[in-house]
Structure formats: structure tokens, C-alpha cells
């Protein structure tokens, strides 16, 4: 099963991605996590991504597409995967389409997790206090939500047209939302 989790920052993609990964025994591939790890380890990828992440803007497509290509090539991704935070632009989605063709795999579902704007703001403010994620600072949050609207939200139509989109109400408890997703799958 190959899934894409789509949704704004704070929608719960990471939380649901972890649960789905456990339930179905397939890796969750989070580009944000990969970048944060690279940043922590001080690799050249981390250094290249740092200033973009801190500002809350997108890391250039070619950088991201490169790391996803390498990750999908690893053995554990052959039995399926959950993409969290990728693709985030139409260009990335087009690159994924080509990658999928090359590796003869098909995206089964694109799950769009929907949460009202006001609730996203509240959740991200809560996360700033709990997890202390640098890019959850108020200004960066506003920018990330704007970037989502401008660059990522168009993917909803993109995948709807391909018949892959499944919309999930992202308001409720983690269990409730997980239940909604598994019913669809
Ligand atoms: P996330 O944890 O998915 O919210 O990602 C945190 C940050 O990493 C984003 O604000 C971007 O700067 C960067 N990032 C993660 N995934 C992508 C992507 N697919 N394309 C571009 N930038 C990304």
C-alpha cells in the first residue's frame, strides 16, 4: 500500500502517519523529519535546508526530490510506504509520478486531512510550547500556512482529478481520525 498524507502544518499528518506505519508495517517517509535529522547531524543536506526551514518556506524542489528518490529506493519501501509532507508542490508531484513509473509502483490513495484554519493556529501554538520546534514560532507558522495555501493546496485538485483523493475530517481525537482513515483504506 502506497499512501500520501496531504494537509496543512498541524493537521496531524505525522501522528496519523506513525499510527498507519505501525498498523500496516510499512515505513512512514517524512521529508520534514529527514531534514530535521540532517540538521541535527550537521550534514550538507541539513546545512542546505536550514535557512529555508527556519523561515518556514519550502526547501527547493530538486533537493527534496533527490532525497525522496534515494529513500524510495531502499528495500523497506518496496512493500509500501506512507509519504508525509511530500509532495508539497505540483512539481514534486510530477517528479513522484515519474519516480513511480520508473520503479513500477502506484499511489493507492491520497488522504487529505482537513482542519479549519483557527484550529491549526491553536494546535501549532500548543506544539510550540510542548515540542519547542523552531519553525512553530508565530511568524514562521503564519508563513508556513501561507506557503501551504499557495504551493501545496493546489495538489488537492491535482489528485482529485486523478481520482486518488480521499478527504478526511481532521477534527476529533487521534483515535477518531485514525478510525476514519482505516475505514477508507
Ligand atoms: P514538516 O515537518 O513537514 O512541516 O516540514 C518542516 C519544514 O521542512 C518545512 O517547513 C519545509 O521548510 C521543509 N520541508 C519538508 N518537506 C518538504 C517538501 N516536500 N518540500 C519542501 N520543503 C519541505
PDB file of C-alpha atoms and ligand atoms in Angstrom:
ATOM      1  CA  UNK A   1       0.000   0.000   0.000  1.00  0.00           C
ATOM      2  CA  UNK A   2       1.443   3.352  -1.072  1.00  0.00           C
ATOM      3  CA  UNK A   3      -0.148   6.363   0.562  1.00  0.00           C
ATOM      4  CA  UNK A   4       0.281  10.120   0.532  1.00  0.00           C
ATOM      5  CA  UNK A   5      -0.770  12.201   3.541  1.00  0.00           C
ATOM      6  CA  UNK A   6      -1.728  15.677   2.445  1.00  0.00           C
ATOM      7  CA  UNK A   7      -2.717  18.536   4.712  1.00  0.00           C
ATOM      8  CA  UNK A   8      -1.555  21.820   6.235  1.00  0.00           C
ATOM      9  CA  UNK A   9       1.010  22.047   9.036  1.00  0.00           C
ATOM     10  CA  UNK A  10      -0.715  20.973  12.248  1.00  0.00           C
ATOM     11  CA  UNK A  11      -3.298  18.748  10.524  1.00  0.00           C
ATOM     12  CA  UNK A  12      -1.908  15.641  12.233  1.00  0.00           C
ATOM     13  CA  UNK A  13      -0.110  14.010   9.285  1.00  0.00           C
ATOM     14  CA  UNK A  14       2.824  12.930  11.463  1.00  0.00           C
ATOM     15  CA  UNK A  15       0.627  11.493  14.219  1.00  0.00           C
ATOM     16  CA  UNK A  16      -1.563   9.556  11.806  1.00  0.00           C
ATOM     17  CA  UNK A  17       1.451   8.562   9.722  1.00  0.00           C
ATOM     18  CA  UNK A  18       3.055   6.891  12.785  1.00  0.00           C
ATOM     19  CA  UNK A  19      -0.135   5.005  13.561  1.00  0.00           C
ATOM     20  CA  UNK A  20      -0.598   3.867   9.972  1.00  0.00           C
ATOM     21  CA  UNK A  21       3.021   2.793   9.786  1.00  0.00           C
ATOM     22  CA  UNK A  22       2.541   0.575  12.856  1.00  0.00           C
ATOM     23  CA  UNK A  23      -0.789  -0.779  11.712  1.00  0.00           C
ATOM     24  CA  UNK A  24       0.318  -1.740   8.207  1.00  0.00           C
ATOM     25  CA  UNK A  25       4.013  -2.434   8.858  1.00  0.00           C
ATOM     26  CA  UNK A  26       5.238  -0.040   6.177  1.00  0.00           C
ATOM     27  CA  UNK A  27       7.614   2.910   6.652  1.00  0.00           C
ATOM     28  CA  UNK A  28       6.451   6.460   7.138  1.00  0.00           C
ATOM     29  CA  UNK A  29       8.594   8.687   4.979  1.00  0.00           C
ATOM     30  CA  UNK A  30       8.510  12.224   6.356  1.00  0.00           C
ATOM     31  CA  UNK A  31      10.635  14.718   4.447  1.00  0.00           C
ATOM     32  CA  UNK A  32      10.361  17.171   7.370  1.00  0.00           C
ATOM     33  CA  UNK A  33      11.739  14.512   9.766  1.00  0.00           C
ATOM     34  CA  UNK A  34      14.526  13.625   7.344  1.00  0.00           C
ATOM     35  CA  UNK A  35      15.507  17.281   7.098  1.00  0.00           C
ATOM     36  CA  UNK A  36      15.374  17.820  10.876  1.00  0.00           C
ATOM     37  CA  UNK A  37      17.601  14.774  11.343  1.00  0.00           C
ATOM     38  CA  UNK A  38      20.061  16.070   8.741  1.00  0.00           C
ATOM     39  CA  UNK A  39      20.069  19.433  10.506  1.00  0.00           C
ATOM     40  CA  UNK A  40      20.812  17.801  13.866  1.00  0.00           C
ATOM     41  CA  UNK A  41      23.614  15.750  12.379  1.00  0.00           C
ATOM     42  CA  UNK A  42      25.046  18.776  10.603  1.00  0.00           C
ATOM     43  CA  UNK A  43      25.188  17.084   7.191  1.00  0.00           C
ATOM     44  CA  UNK A  44      25.452  19.075   3.982  1.00  0.00           C
ATOM     45  CA  UNK A  45      21.744  18.419   3.375  1.00  0.00           C
ATOM     46  CA  UNK A  46      20.972  19.862   6.800  1.00  0.00           C
ATOM     47  CA  UNK A  47      23.065  22.926   6.122  1.00  0.00           C
ATOM     48  CA  UNK A  48      21.434  23.439   2.737  1.00  0.00           C
ATOM     49  CA  UNK A  49      17.930  23.170   4.233  1.00  0.00           C
ATOM     50  CA  UNK A  50      18.474  25.152   7.439  1.00  0.00           C
ATOM     51  CA  UNK A  51      17.630  28.698   6.400  1.00  0.00           C
ATOM     52  CA  UNK A  52      14.516  27.637   4.455  1.00  0.00           C
ATOM     53  CA  UNK A  53      13.177  25.606   7.360  1.00  0.00           C
ATOM     54  CA  UNK A  54      13.793  28.341   9.879  1.00  0.00           C
ATOM     55  CA  UNK A  55      11.892  30.825   7.736  1.00  0.00           C
ATOM     56  CA  UNK A  56       9.034  28.379   7.178  1.00  0.00           C
ATOM     57  CA  UNK A  57       9.434  28.333   3.397  1.00  0.00           C
ATOM     58  CA  UNK A  58       9.919  25.311   1.172  1.00  0.00           C
ATOM     59  CA  UNK A  59      13.302  23.748   0.557  1.00  0.00           C
ATOM     60  CA  UNK A  60      13.974  23.766  -3.227  1.00  0.00           C
ATOM     61  CA  UNK A  61      12.225  21.014  -5.174  1.00  0.00           C
ATOM     62  CA  UNK A  62      15.397  19.473  -6.587  1.00  0.00           C
ATOM     63  CA  UNK A  63      16.843  18.930  -3.089  1.00  0.00           C
ATOM     64  CA  UNK A  64      13.664  17.288  -1.817  1.00  0.00           C
ATOM     65  CA  UNK A  65      13.092  15.184  -4.913  1.00  0.00           C
ATOM     66  CA  UNK A  66      16.650  13.860  -4.601  1.00  0.00           C
ATOM     67  CA  UNK A  67      16.196  12.691  -1.011  1.00  0.00           C
ATOM     68  CA  UNK A  68      12.824  11.102  -1.742  1.00  0.00           C
ATOM     69  CA  UNK A  69      14.232   9.261  -4.748  1.00  0.00           C
ATOM     70  CA  UNK A  70      17.006   7.785  -2.573  1.00  0.00           C
ATOM     71  CA  UNK A  71      14.607   6.894   0.214  1.00  0.00           C
ATOM     72  CA  UNK A  72      12.120   5.117  -2.063  1.00  0.00           C
ATOM     73  CA  UNK A  73      14.992   3.108  -3.465  1.00  0.00           C
ATOM     74  CA  UNK A  74      15.654   1.480  -0.084  1.00  0.00           C
ATOM     75  CA  UNK A  75      14.447  -2.073   0.482  1.00  0.00           C
ATOM     76  CA  UNK A  76      11.924  -1.352   3.223  1.00  0.00           C
ATOM     77  CA  UNK A  77       9.954   0.920   0.907  1.00  0.00           C
ATOM     78  CA  UNK A  78       9.358  -1.873  -1.578  1.00  0.00           C
ATOM     79  CA  UNK A  79       6.430  -3.339   0.364  1.00  0.00           C
ATOM     80  CA  UNK A  80       4.711   0.023   0.655  1.00  0.00           C
ATOM     81  CA  UNK A  81       5.132   3.456   2.211  1.00  0.00           C
ATOM     82  CA  UNK A  82       3.377   6.433   3.703  1.00  0.00           C
ATOM     83  CA  UNK A  83       4.556   9.793   2.412  1.00  0.00           C
ATOM     84  CA  UNK A  84       4.133  12.571   4.982  1.00  0.00           C
ATOM     85  CA  UNK A  85       4.903  16.107   3.837  1.00  0.00           C
ATOM     86  CA  UNK A  86       5.771  15.140   0.271  1.00  0.00           C
ATOM     87  CA  UNK A  87       4.787  16.112  -2.365  1.00  0.00           C
ATOM     88  CA  UNK A  88       4.264  19.749  -1.436  1.00  0.00           C
ATOM     89  CA  UNK A  89       4.295  21.336  -4.889  1.00  0.00           C
ATOM     90  CA  UNK A  90       2.905  20.326  -8.269  1.00  0.00           C
ATOM     91  CA  UNK A  91       6.495  19.995  -9.471  1.00  0.00           C
ATOM     92  CA  UNK A  92       7.221  17.475  -6.688  1.00  0.00           C
ATOM     93  CA  UNK A  93       4.022  15.595  -7.541  1.00  0.00           C
ATOM     94  CA  UNK A  94       5.074  15.389 -11.184  1.00  0.00           C
ATOM     95  CA  UNK A  95       8.508  14.112 -10.128  1.00  0.00           C
ATOM     96  CA  UNK A  96       6.853  11.493  -7.924  1.00  0.00           C
ATOM     97  CA  UNK A  97       4.742  10.364 -10.867  1.00  0.00           C
ATOM     98  CA  UNK A  98       7.892   9.773 -12.898  1.00  0.00           C
ATOM     99  CA  UNK A  99       9.634   8.041  -9.973  1.00  0.00           C
ATOM    100  CA  UNK A 100       6.616   5.782  -9.523  1.00  0.00           C
ATOM    101  CA  UNK A 101       6.641   4.871 -13.200  1.00  0.00           C
ATOM    102  CA  UNK A 102      10.379   4.118 -13.068  1.00  0.00           C
ATOM    103  CA  UNK A 103      10.011   1.917 -10.002  1.00  0.00           C
ATOM    104  CA  UNK A 104       6.710   0.420 -11.175  1.00  0.00           C
ATOM    105  CA  UNK A 105       4.711   1.380  -8.158  1.00  0.00           C
ATOM    106  CA  UNK A 106       1.324   3.017  -7.854  1.00  0.00           C
ATOM    107  CA  UNK A 107      -0.012   5.528  -5.356  1.00  0.00           C
ATOM    108  CA  UNK A 108      -3.171   3.982  -3.887  1.00  0.00           C
ATOM    109  CA  UNK A 109      -4.725   6.862  -2.011  1.00  0.00           C
ATOM    110  CA  UNK A 110      -4.023  10.496  -1.256  1.00  0.00           C
ATOM    111  CA  UNK A 111      -5.515  11.269   2.144  1.00  0.00           C
ATOM    112  CA  UNK A 112      -6.288  14.951   2.572  1.00  0.00           C
ATOM    113  CA  UNK A 113      -6.630  15.727   6.284  1.00  0.00           C
ATOM    114  CA  UNK A 114      -8.850  18.769   6.713  1.00  0.00           C
ATOM    115  CA  UNK A 115      -8.738  21.073   9.743  1.00  0.00           C
ATOM    116  CA  UNK A 116     -10.129  24.651   9.989  1.00  0.00           C
ATOM    117  CA  UNK A 117      -7.560  27.457   9.966  1.00  0.00           C
ATOM    118  CA  UNK A 118      -8.302  28.684  13.520  1.00  0.00           C
ATOM    119  CA  UNK A 119      -7.779  25.223  14.957  1.00  0.00           C
ATOM    120  CA  UNK A 120      -4.482  24.846  13.089  1.00  0.00           C
ATOM    121  CA  UNK A 121      -3.239  28.082  14.661  1.00  0.00           C
ATOM    122  CA  UNK A 122      -4.171  26.831  18.122  1.00  0.00           C
ATOM    123  CA  UNK A 123      -2.572  23.431  17.597  1.00  0.00           C
ATOM    124  CA  UNK A 124       0.665  24.915  16.267  1.00  0.00           C
ATOM    125  CA  UNK A 125       0.873  27.341  19.184  1.00  0.00           C
ATOM    126  CA  UNK A 126       0.416  24.364  21.552  1.00  0.00           C
ATOM    127  CA  UNK A 127       3.131  22.422  19.744  1.00  0.00           C
ATOM    128  CA  UNK A 128       5.488  25.387  20.054  1.00  0.00           C
ATOM    129  CA  UNK A 129       5.157  25.161  23.848  1.00  0.00           C
ATOM    130  CA  UNK A 130       5.292  21.371  24.036  1.00  0.00           C
ATOM    131  CA  UNK A 131       7.927  20.439  21.479  1.00  0.00           C
ATOM    132  CA  UNK A 132       9.777  23.732  21.067  1.00  0.00           C
ATOM    133  CA  UNK A 133      10.040  23.253  17.302  1.00  0.00           C
ATOM    134  CA  UNK A 134      11.822  26.340  15.977  1.00  0.00           C
ATOM    135  CA  UNK A 135       9.593  26.670  12.932  1.00  0.00           C
ATOM    136  CA  UNK A 136       6.491  26.685  15.136  1.00  0.00           C
ATOM    137  CA  UNK A 137       7.390  30.259  16.168  1.00  0.00           C
ATOM    138  CA  UNK A 138       4.495  32.598  15.428  1.00  0.00           C
ATOM    139  CA  UNK A 139       5.866  34.289  12.312  1.00  0.00           C
ATOM    140  CA  UNK A 140       7.153  31.052  10.786  1.00  0.00           C
ATOM    141  CA  UNK A 141       3.762  29.399  11.420  1.00  0.00           C
ATOM    142  CA  UNK A 142       1.942  32.166   9.562  1.00  0.00           C
ATOM    143  CA  UNK A 143       4.351  31.809   6.652  1.00  0.00           C
ATOM    144  CA  UNK A 144       4.070  28.005   6.592  1.00  0.00           C
ATOM    145  CA  UNK A 145       0.280  28.215   6.435  1.00  0.00           C
ATOM    146  CA  UNK A 146       0.516  30.758   3.594  1.00  0.00           C
ATOM    147  CA  UNK A 147       3.014  28.584   1.745  1.00  0.00           C
ATOM    148  CA  UNK A 148       0.657  25.631   2.177  1.00  0.00           C
ATOM    149  CA  UNK A 149      -2.243  27.596   0.669  1.00  0.00           C
ATOM    150  CA  UNK A 150      -0.211  28.861  -2.242  1.00  0.00           C
ATOM    151  CA  UNK A 151       2.004  25.906  -3.150  1.00  0.00           C
ATOM    152  CA  UNK A 152       0.522  22.737  -1.651  1.00  0.00           C
ATOM    153  CA  UNK A 153      -3.271  23.191  -1.600  1.00  0.00           C
ATOM    154  CA  UNK A 154      -3.381  23.035  -5.446  1.00  0.00           C
ATOM    155  CA  UNK A 155      -2.417  19.357  -5.058  1.00  0.00           C
ATOM    156  CA  UNK A 156      -5.913  18.681  -3.712  1.00  0.00           C
ATOM    157  CA  UNK A 157      -7.403  19.398  -7.147  1.00  0.00           C
ATOM    158  CA  UNK A 158      -4.452  17.711  -8.841  1.00  0.00           C
ATOM    159  CA  UNK A 159      -5.129  14.422  -7.073  1.00  0.00           C
ATOM    160  CA  UNK A 160      -8.906  14.788  -7.208  1.00  0.00           C
ATOM    161  CA  UNK A 161      -8.658  14.906 -10.990  1.00  0.00           C
ATOM    162  CA  UNK A 162      -6.636  11.694 -10.901  1.00  0.00           C
ATOM    163  CA  UNK A 163      -9.313  10.029  -8.792  1.00  0.00           C
ATOM    164  CA  UNK A 164      -6.913   9.420  -5.891  1.00  0.00           C
ATOM    165  CA  UNK A 165      -8.150  11.974  -3.350  1.00  0.00           C
ATOM    166  CA  UNK A 166      -9.870  10.880  -0.120  1.00  0.00           C
ATOM    167  CA  UNK A 167     -10.900  13.696   2.244  1.00  0.00           C
ATOM    168  CA  UNK A 168     -10.705  13.081   5.982  1.00  0.00           C
ATOM    169  CA  UNK A 169     -12.275  15.274   8.656  1.00  0.00           C
ATOM    170  CA  UNK A 170      -9.210  16.043  10.779  1.00  0.00           C
ATOM    171  CA  UNK A 171     -11.095  17.392  13.800  1.00  0.00           C
ATOM    172  CA  UNK A 172     -11.523  14.991  16.711  1.00  0.00           C
ATOM    173  CA  UNK A 173      -9.380  12.701  18.817  1.00  0.00           C
ATOM    174  CA  UNK A 174      -6.377  10.899  17.329  1.00  0.00           C
ATOM    175  CA  UNK A 175      -8.335   7.621  17.587  1.00  0.00           C
ATOM    176  CA  UNK A 176     -11.386   9.021  15.847  1.00  0.00           C
ATOM    177  CA  UNK A 177      -9.350  10.352  12.950  1.00  0.00           C
ATOM    178  CA  UNK A 178      -7.371   7.117  12.675  1.00  0.00           C
ATOM    179  CA  UNK A 179     -10.667   5.215  12.564  1.00  0.00           C
ATOM    180  CA  UNK A 180     -11.925   7.441   9.720  1.00  0.00           C
ATOM    181  CA  UNK A 181      -8.772   6.719   7.764  1.00  0.00           C
ATOM    182  CA  UNK A 182      -8.814   2.952   8.256  1.00  0.00           C
ATOM    183  CA  UNK A 183     -12.458   2.783   7.152  1.00  0.00           C
ATOM    184  CA  UNK A 184     -11.424   4.358   3.847  1.00  0.00           C
ATOM    185  CA  UNK A 185      -8.402   2.104   3.423  1.00  0.00           C
TER     186      UNK A 185
HETATM  187  P1  LIG B   1       7.163  19.443   8.076  1.00  0.00           P
HETATM  188  O1  LIG B   1       7.705  18.746   9.265  1.00  0.00           O
HETATM  189  O2  LIG B   1       6.622  18.500   7.038  1.00  0.00           O
HETATM  190  O3  LIG B   1       6.175  20.527   8.418  1.00  0.00           O
HETATM  191  O4  LIG B   1       8.412  20.177   7.363  1.00  0.00           O
HETATM  192  C1  LIG B   1       9.175  21.147   8.028  1.00  0.00           C
HETATM  193  C2  LIG B   1       9.905  22.022   7.006  1.00  0.00           C
HETATM  194  O5  LIG B   1      10.763  21.214   6.202  1.00  0.00           O
HETATM  195  C3  LIG B   1       9.008  22.743   6.015  1.00  0.00           C
HETATM  196  O6  LIG B   1       8.517  23.967   6.527  1.00  0.00           O
HETATM  197  C4  LIG B   1       9.963  22.959   4.839  1.00  0.00           C
HETATM  198  O7  LIG B   1      10.865  24.016   5.086  1.00  0.00           O
HETATM  199  C5  LIG B   1      10.745  21.663   4.845  1.00  0.00           C
HETATM  200  N1  LIG B   1      10.085  20.615   4.022  1.00  0.00           N
HETATM  201  C6  LIG B   1       9.584  19.426   4.445  1.00  0.00           C
HETATM  202  N2  LIG B   1       9.082  18.732   3.431  1.00  0.00           N
HETATM  203  C7  LIG B   1       9.246  19.487   2.319  1.00  0.00           C
HETATM  204  C8  LIG B   1       8.910  19.335   0.951  1.00  0.00           C
HETATM  205  N3  LIG B   1       8.282  18.241   0.495  1.00  0.00           N
HETATM  206  N4  LIG B   1       9.251  20.327   0.096  1.00  0.00           N
HETATM  207  C9  LIG B   1       9.900  21.432   0.513  1.00  0.00           C
HETATM  208  N5  LIG B   1      10.222  21.656   1.795  1.00  0.00           N
HETATM  209  C10 LIG B   1       9.917  20.696   2.702  1.00  0.00           C
END
